[in-house]
Short mmCIF file of C-alpha atoms in Angstrom, two decimals:
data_model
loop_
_atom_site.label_atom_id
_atom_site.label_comp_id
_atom_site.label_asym_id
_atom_site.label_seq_id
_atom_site.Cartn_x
_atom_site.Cartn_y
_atom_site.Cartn_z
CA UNK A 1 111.12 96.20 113.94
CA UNK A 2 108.76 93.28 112.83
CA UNK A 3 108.99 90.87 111.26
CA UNK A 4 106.74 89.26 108.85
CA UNK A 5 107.60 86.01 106.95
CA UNK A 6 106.03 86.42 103.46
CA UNK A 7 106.17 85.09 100.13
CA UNK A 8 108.86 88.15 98.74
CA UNK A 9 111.25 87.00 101.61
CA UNK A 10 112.06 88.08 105.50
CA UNK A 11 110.05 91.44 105.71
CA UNK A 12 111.03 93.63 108.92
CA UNK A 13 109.23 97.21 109.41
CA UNK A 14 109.21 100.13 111.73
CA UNK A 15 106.38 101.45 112.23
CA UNK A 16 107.57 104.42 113.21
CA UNK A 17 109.73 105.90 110.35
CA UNK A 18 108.49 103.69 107.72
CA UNK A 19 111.70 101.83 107.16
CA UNK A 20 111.02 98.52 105.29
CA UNK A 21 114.03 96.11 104.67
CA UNK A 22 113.30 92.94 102.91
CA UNK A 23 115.26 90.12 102.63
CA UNK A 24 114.67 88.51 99.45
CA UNK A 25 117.73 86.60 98.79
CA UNK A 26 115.73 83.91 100.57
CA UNK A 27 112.41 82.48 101.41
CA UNK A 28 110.25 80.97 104.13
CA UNK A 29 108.78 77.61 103.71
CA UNK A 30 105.11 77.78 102.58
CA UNK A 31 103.80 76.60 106.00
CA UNK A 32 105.79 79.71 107.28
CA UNK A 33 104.40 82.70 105.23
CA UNK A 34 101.68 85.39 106.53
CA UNK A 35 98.23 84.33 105.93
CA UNK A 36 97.64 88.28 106.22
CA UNK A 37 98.60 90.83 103.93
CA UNK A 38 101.00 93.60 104.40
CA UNK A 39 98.38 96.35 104.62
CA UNK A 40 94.80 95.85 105.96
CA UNK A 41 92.34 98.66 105.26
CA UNK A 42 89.21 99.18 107.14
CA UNK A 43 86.76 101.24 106.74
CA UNK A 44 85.45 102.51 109.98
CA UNK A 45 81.82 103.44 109.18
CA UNK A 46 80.05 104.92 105.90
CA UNK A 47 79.51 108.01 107.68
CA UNK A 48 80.75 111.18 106.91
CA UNK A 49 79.83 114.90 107.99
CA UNK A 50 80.88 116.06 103.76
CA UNK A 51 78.88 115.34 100.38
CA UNK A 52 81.95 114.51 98.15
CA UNK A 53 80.84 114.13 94.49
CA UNK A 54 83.23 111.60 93.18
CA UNK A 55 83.20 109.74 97.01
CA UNK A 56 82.54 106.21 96.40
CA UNK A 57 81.51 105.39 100.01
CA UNK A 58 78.18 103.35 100.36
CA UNK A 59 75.67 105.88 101.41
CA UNK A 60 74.41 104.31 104.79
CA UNK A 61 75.07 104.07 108.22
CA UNK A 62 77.07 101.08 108.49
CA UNK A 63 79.86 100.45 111.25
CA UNK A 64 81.98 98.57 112.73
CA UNK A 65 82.19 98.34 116.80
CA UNK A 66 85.26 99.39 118.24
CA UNK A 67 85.55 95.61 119.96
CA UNK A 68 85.42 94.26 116.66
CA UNK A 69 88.64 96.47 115.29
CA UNK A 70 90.16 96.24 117.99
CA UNK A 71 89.66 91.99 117.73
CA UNK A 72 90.90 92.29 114.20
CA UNK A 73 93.54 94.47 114.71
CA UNK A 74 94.90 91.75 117.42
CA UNK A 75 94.33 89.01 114.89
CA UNK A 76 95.91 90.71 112.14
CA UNK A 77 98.86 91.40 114.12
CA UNK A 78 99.04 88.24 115.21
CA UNK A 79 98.74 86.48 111.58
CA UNK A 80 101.93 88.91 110.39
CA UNK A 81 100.30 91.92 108.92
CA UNK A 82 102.34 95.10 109.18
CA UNK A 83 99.79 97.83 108.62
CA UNK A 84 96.29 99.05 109.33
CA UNK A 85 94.58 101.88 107.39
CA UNK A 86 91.73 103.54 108.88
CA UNK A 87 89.08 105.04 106.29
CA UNK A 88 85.56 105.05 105.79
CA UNK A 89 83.48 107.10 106.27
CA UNK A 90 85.38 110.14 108.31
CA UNK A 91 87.58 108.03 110.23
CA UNK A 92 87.56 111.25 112.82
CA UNK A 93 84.01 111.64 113.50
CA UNK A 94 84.18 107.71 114.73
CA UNK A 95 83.08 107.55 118.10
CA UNK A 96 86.21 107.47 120.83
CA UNK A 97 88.59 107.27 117.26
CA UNK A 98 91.70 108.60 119.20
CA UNK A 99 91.19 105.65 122.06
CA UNK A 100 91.00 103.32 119.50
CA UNK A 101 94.49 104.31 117.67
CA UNK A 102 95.75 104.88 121.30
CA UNK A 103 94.64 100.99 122.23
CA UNK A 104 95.97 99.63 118.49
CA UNK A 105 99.12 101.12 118.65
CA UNK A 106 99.46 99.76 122.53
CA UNK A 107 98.54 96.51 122.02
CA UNK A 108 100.22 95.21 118.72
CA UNK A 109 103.00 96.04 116.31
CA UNK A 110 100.80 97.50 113.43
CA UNK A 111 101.79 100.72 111.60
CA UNK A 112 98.42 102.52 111.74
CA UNK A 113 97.27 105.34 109.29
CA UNK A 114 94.34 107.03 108.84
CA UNK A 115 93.16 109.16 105.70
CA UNK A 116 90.68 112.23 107.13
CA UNK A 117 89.26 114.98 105.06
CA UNK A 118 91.01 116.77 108.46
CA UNK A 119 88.19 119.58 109.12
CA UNK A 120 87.45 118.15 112.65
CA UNK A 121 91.07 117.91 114.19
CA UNK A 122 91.59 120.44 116.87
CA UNK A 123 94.53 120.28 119.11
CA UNK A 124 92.97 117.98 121.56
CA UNK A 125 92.64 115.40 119.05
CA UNK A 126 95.75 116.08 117.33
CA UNK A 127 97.67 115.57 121.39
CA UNK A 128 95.41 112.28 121.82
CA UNK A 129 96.57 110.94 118.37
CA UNK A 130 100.21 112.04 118.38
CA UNK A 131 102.46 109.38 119.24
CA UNK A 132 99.74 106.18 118.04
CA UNK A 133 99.74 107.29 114.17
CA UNK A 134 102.81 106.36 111.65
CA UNK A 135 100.89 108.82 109.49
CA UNK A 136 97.96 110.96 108.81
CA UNK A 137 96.94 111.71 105.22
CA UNK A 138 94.71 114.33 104.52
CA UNK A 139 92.51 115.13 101.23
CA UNK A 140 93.15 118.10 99.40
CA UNK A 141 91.57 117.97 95.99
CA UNK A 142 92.26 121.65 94.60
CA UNK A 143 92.86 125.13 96.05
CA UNK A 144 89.91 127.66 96.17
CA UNK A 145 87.42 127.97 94.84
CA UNK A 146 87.60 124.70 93.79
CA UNK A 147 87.94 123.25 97.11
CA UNK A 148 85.29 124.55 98.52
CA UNK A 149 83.02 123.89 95.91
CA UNK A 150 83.90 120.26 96.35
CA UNK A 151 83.92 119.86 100.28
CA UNK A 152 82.02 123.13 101.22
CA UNK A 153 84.24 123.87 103.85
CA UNK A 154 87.18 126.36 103.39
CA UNK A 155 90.51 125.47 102.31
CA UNK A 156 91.90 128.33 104.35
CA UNK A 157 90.97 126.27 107.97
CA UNK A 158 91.87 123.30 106.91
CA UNK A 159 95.46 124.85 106.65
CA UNK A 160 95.52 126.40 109.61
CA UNK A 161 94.31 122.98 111.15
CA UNK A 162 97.22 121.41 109.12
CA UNK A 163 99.74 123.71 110.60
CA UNK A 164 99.19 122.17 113.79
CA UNK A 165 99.23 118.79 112.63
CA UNK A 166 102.54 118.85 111.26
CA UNK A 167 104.45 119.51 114.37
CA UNK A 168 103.04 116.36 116.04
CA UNK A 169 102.07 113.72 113.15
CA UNK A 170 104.15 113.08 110.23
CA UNK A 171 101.44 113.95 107.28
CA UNK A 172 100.59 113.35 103.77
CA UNK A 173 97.79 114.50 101.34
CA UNK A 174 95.75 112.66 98.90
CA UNK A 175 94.56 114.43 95.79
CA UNK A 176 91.55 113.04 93.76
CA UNK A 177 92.52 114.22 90.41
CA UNK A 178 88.79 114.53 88.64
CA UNK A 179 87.86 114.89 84.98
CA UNK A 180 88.27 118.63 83.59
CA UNK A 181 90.36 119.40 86.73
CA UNK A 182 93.39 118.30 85.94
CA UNK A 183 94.14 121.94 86.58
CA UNK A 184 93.94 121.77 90.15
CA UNK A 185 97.07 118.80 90.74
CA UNK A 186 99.97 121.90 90.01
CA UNK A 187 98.29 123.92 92.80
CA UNK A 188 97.60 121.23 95.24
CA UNK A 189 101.30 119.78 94.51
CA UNK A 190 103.16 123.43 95.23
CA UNK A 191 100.59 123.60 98.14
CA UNK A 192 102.32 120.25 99.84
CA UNK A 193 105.78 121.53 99.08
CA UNK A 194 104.97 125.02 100.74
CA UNK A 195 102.80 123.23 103.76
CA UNK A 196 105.93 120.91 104.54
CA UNK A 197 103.93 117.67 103.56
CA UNK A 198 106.19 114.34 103.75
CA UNK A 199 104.52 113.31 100.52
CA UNK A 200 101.50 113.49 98.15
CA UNK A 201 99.30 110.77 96.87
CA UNK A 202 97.56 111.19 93.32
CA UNK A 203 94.68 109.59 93.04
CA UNK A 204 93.01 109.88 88.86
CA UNK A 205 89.20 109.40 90.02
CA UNK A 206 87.33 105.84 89.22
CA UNK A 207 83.67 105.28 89.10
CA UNK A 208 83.66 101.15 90.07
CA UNK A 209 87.44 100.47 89.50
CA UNK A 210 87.14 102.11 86.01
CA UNK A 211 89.14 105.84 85.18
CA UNK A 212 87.45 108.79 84.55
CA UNK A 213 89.63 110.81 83.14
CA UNK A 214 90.34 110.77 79.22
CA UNK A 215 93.46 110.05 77.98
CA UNK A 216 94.01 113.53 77.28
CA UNK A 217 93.60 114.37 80.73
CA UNK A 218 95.84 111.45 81.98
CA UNK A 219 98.49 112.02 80.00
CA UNK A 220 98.60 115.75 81.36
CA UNK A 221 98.33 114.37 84.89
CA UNK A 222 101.52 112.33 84.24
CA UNK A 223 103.22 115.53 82.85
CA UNK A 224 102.22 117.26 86.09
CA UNK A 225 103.50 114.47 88.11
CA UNK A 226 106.91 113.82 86.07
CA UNK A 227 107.74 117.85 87.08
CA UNK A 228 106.90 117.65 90.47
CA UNK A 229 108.71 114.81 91.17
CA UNK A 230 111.90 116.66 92.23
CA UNK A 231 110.41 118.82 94.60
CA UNK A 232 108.11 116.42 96.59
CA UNK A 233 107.91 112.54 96.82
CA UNK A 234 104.83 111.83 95.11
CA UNK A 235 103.03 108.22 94.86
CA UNK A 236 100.83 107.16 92.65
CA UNK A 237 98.69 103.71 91.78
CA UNK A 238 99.98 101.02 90.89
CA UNK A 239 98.56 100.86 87.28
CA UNK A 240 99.65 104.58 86.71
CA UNK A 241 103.01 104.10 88.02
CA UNK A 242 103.00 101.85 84.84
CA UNK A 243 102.84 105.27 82.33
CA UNK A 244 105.84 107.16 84.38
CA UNK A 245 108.98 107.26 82.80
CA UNK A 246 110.58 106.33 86.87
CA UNK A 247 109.64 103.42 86.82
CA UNK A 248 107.93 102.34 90.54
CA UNK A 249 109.81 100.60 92.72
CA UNK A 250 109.35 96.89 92.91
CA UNK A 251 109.33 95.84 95.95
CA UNK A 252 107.22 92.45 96.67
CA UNK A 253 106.61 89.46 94.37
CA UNK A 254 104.66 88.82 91.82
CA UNK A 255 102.50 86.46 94.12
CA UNK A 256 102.94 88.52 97.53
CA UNK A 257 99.43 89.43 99.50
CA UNK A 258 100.08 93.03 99.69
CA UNK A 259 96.52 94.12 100.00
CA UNK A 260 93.03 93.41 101.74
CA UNK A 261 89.97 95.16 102.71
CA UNK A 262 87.40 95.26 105.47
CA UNK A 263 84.35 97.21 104.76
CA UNK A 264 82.03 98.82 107.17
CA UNK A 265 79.73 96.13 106.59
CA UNK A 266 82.05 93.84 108.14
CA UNK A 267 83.03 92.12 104.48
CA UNK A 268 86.38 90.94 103.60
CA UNK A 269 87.56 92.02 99.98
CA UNK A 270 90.96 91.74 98.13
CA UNK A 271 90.26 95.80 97.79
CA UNK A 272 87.60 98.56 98.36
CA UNK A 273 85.65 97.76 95.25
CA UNK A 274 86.08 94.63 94.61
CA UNK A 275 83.55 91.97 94.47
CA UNK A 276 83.40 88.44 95.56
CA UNK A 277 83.76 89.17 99.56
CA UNK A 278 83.46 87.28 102.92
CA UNK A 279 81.54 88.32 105.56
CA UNK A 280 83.70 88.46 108.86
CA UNK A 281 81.40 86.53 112.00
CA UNK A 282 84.11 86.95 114.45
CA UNK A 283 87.02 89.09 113.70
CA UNK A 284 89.41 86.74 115.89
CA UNK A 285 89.11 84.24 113.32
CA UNK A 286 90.66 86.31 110.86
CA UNK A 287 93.13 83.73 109.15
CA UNK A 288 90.18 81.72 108.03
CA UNK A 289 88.43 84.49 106.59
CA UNK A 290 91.56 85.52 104.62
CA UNK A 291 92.06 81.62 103.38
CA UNK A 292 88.62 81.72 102.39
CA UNK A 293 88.65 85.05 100.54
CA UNK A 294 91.94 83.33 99.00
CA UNK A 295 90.39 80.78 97.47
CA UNK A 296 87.47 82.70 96.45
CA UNK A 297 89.54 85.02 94.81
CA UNK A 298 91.93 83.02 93.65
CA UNK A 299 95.37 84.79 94.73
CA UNK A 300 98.18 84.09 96.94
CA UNK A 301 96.92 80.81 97.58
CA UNK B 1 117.92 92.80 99.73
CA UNK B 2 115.62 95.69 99.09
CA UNK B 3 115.05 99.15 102.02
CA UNK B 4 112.46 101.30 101.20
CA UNK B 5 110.57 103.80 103.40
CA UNK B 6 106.95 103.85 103.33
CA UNK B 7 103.31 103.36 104.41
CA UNK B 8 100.36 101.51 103.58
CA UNK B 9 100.80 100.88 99.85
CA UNK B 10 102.97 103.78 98.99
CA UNK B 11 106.94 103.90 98.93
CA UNK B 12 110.21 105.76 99.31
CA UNK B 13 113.51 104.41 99.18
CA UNK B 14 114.56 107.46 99.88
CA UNK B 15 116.91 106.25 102.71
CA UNK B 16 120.36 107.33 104.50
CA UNK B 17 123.00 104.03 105.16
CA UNK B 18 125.23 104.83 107.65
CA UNK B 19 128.42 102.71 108.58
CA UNK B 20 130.63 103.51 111.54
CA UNK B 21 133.65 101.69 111.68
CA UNK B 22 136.19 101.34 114.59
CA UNK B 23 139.00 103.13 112.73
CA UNK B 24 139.48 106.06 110.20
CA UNK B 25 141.71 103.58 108.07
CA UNK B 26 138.92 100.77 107.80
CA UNK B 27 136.38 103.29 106.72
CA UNK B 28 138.73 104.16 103.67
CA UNK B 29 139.47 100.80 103.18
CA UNK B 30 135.48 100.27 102.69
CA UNK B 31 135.30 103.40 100.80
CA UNK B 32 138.33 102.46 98.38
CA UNK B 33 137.20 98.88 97.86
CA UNK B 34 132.98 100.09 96.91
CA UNK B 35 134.26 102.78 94.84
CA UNK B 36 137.37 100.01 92.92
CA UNK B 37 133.47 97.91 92.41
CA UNK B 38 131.56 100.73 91.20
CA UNK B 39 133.92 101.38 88.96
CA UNK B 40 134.15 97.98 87.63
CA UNK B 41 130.74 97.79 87.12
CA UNK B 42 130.43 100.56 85.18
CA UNK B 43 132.97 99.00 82.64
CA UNK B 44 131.11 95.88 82.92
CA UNK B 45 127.46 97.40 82.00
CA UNK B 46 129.25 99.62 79.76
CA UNK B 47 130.79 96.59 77.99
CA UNK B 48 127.60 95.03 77.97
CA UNK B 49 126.32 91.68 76.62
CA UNK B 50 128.78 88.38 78.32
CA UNK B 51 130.84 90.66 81.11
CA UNK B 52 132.27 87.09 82.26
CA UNK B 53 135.60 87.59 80.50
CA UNK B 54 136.10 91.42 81.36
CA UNK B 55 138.64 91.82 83.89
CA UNK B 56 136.02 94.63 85.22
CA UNK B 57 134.14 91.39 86.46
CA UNK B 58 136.96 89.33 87.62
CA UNK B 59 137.55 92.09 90.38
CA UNK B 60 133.45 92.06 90.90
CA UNK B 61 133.77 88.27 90.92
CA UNK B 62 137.28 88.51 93.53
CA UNK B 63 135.85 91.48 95.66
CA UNK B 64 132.91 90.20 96.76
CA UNK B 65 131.76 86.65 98.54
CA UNK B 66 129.14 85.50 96.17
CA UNK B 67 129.13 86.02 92.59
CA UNK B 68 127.91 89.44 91.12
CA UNK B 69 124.65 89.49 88.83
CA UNK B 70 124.47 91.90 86.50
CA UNK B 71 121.79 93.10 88.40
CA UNK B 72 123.96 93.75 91.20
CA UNK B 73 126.06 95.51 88.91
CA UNK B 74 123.54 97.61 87.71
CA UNK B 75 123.07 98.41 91.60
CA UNK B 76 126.61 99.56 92.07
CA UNK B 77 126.04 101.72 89.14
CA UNK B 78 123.23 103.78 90.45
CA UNK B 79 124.61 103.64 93.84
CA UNK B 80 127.88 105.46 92.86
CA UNK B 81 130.84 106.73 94.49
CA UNK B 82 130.80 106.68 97.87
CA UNK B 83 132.90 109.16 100.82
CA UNK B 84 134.42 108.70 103.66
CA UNK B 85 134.04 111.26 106.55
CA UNK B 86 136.07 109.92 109.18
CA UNK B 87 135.16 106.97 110.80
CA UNK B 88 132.30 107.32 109.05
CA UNK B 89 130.43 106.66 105.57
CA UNK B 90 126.94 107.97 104.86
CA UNK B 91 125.14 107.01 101.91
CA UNK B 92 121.74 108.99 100.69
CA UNK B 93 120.02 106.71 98.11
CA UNK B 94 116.46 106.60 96.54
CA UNK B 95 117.74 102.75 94.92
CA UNK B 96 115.81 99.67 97.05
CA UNK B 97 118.79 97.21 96.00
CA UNK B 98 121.76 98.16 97.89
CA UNK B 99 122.74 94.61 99.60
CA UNK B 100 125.80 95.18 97.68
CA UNK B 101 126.88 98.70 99.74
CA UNK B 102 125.78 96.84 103.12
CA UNK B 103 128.18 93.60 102.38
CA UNK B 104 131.13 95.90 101.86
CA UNK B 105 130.44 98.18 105.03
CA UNK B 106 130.01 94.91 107.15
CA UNK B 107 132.81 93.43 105.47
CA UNK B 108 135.10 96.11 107.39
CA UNK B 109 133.41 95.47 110.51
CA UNK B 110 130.85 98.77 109.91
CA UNK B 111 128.25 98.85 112.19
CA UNK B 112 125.33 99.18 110.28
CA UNK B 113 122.30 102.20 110.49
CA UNK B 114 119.44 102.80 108.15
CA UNK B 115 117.22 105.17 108.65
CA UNK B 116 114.60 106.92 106.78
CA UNK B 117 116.23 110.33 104.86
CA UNK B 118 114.31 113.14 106.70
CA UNK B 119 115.30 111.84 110.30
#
């Protein structure tokens, strides 16, 4: 397991089944704690073969060279992160993406996950990925003819691509739950439940950090949640874990750097839409980018 | 102490705790002792406000090495009962708290396993 010295207490992780134990009974010294944060998400590129409505990608061409993740990924090891998330973009149209989690998962400690809209994993992929992924989410949004309307692929071969997944890479789905579709979270939750997904992520859509849905809709979205709950482990965002009657589970302090962001125009950010970022030069001086985006931002300083 | 399961910025705690102890007596000795705890904690939430002067936390206070919060209490609570299968004990829990549970299994000389719940 590793072990990261943070501001919550003695943090070790496996990578491999997800296990977090935390020591919080006691503290490291200031000088002692991570510079990095527990997760680091990057996206890859802006690309994407899909024309996602409520995608909040920057539409360009951006990306990031596989020397530079793979610099960052070594420096964020180094500085005590635990995770990597791989986004984008389609993460699995990157160029070489399965050589990349191969080298990653080689060469440091990091958990590594990717989220994919999953229409271009075939079974050569999926056998170059197993075994270098703690976890591979794939977005489902609704069942048909919803789902199509939204991706314009068909639901039905992204199952049968799914199928295969889930005998070699634990998975997960993320659902974007969109204004007057609330309708579609019942069907995508007893979809997970029948496809043997380890959990499901709902996702209420924002436009610029800022819900869509009405409060109507939310509060329906919560009922949905609160009677799936049983059947399937489902996570939500912070801020809507807030409205659930179980309450989340705390599990860092109040001042712990849980979070940062690296976009595919190489800018450091305290999330994906967030302003007020630093542009990374060279990726093996991470720590001073993160001190800098710090004090910038004014957290976990 | 807090064990969750979990990637990125979602969580579980849905884990299993697993002591093995060298004999089947010391795992009911562990199992007797939790279960005398639970017990009193349930008195001593149930009594609620000061639970200093309850003899519910006198054995909380006498069973364990460092004092018991009432949040640790309130762990014991949700943790529950716990069984003894022969040299073993195996706990399934969803609670991230449970420092209390490992201190009793290690108290017994339990060697020690946590592992996510669908492995």
């Amino acid at each position: 397991m590793k072990l990261r010295l943070e501001r919550s207490g003695y943090h070790f992780f496996d990578r491999v089944s997800g296990l977090h134990i935390l020591f919080d009974e006691r503290r490291p010294s200031g000088t002692a704690v991570s510079r990095a944060p527990r997760v680091l998400s990057i996206a890859l590129w802006n690309v994407c073969d899909l024309r996602c409505g409520f995608c909040y990608r920057p539409r360009n061409t951006d990306r990031l060279a596989g020397e530079f993740v793979r610099e960052l990924a070594m420096a964020a090891d180094e500085l005590g992160c635990l995770e990597l998330t791989f986004g984008g973009g389609e993460p699995l149209a990157y160029p070489s993406i399965a050589d990349l989690c191969g080298w990653i998962w080689d060469h440091t400690s990091l958990g590594l996950s990717l989220t994919t809209h999953g229409h271009r994993l075939d079974e050569s992929m999926i056998g170059a990925l197993s075994g270098h992924l703690s976890i591979i989410r794939v977005s489902i949004d609704g069942v048909e003819p919803y789902y199509s309307s939204v991706r314009g692929r068909r639901l039905e071969d992204l199952m049968a691509k799914i199928r295969i997944v889930r005998d070699a890479i634990p998975f997960g789905i993320n659902t974007v739950v969109s204004p007057h579709h609330v309708d579609q979270l019942p069907a995508v939750l007893e979809l997970a439940v029948g496809i043997g997904a380890s959990n499901v992520l709902v996702l209420p859509e924002l436009t610029h950090g800022e819900v869509r849905l009405s409060a109507a809709e939310l509060e329906a979205t919560i009922e949905i949640i609160e009677d799936f709950r049983q059947r399937i482990e489902i996570y939500v965002p912070p801020w809507l874990g807030d409205h659930l009657q179980t309450r989340l589970l705390d599990t860092e302090a109040s001042d712990e750097f849980t979070f940062a962001h690296v976009s595919a125009s190489r800018e450091l950010r305290l999330s994906s839409h967030a302003g007020g970022g630093v542009e990374i030069m060279d990726p093996s001086r991470l720590g001073e980018y993160l001190d800098r985006l710090n004090c910038v931002s004014g957290v976990a300083s | 102490m807090k064990v969750w399961r979990g990637f990125a910025a979602e969580h579980s705690a849905a884990t299993k705790i697993i002591g093995v102890f060298s004999t089947v007596e010391e795992a009911h000795r562990a199992e007797s002792l939790f279960n005398d705890l639970v017990q009193a904690a349930r008195e001593v939430i149930r009594d609620g406000g000061d639970a200093s002067r309850t003899a519910a936390d006198m054995t909380l206070r006498e069973s364990t090495s460092t004092p018991v919060t009432r949040a640790q209490a309130s762990q014991l609570r949700r943790l529950g009962e716990i069984h003894a299968g022969g040299r073993e004990i195996r706990v399934e829990t969803d609670q991230v708290d449970v420092d209390v549970l490992l201190e009793i299994l290690s108290r017994f000389d339990g060697q020690i396993r946590i592992i996510s719940r669908d492995h």
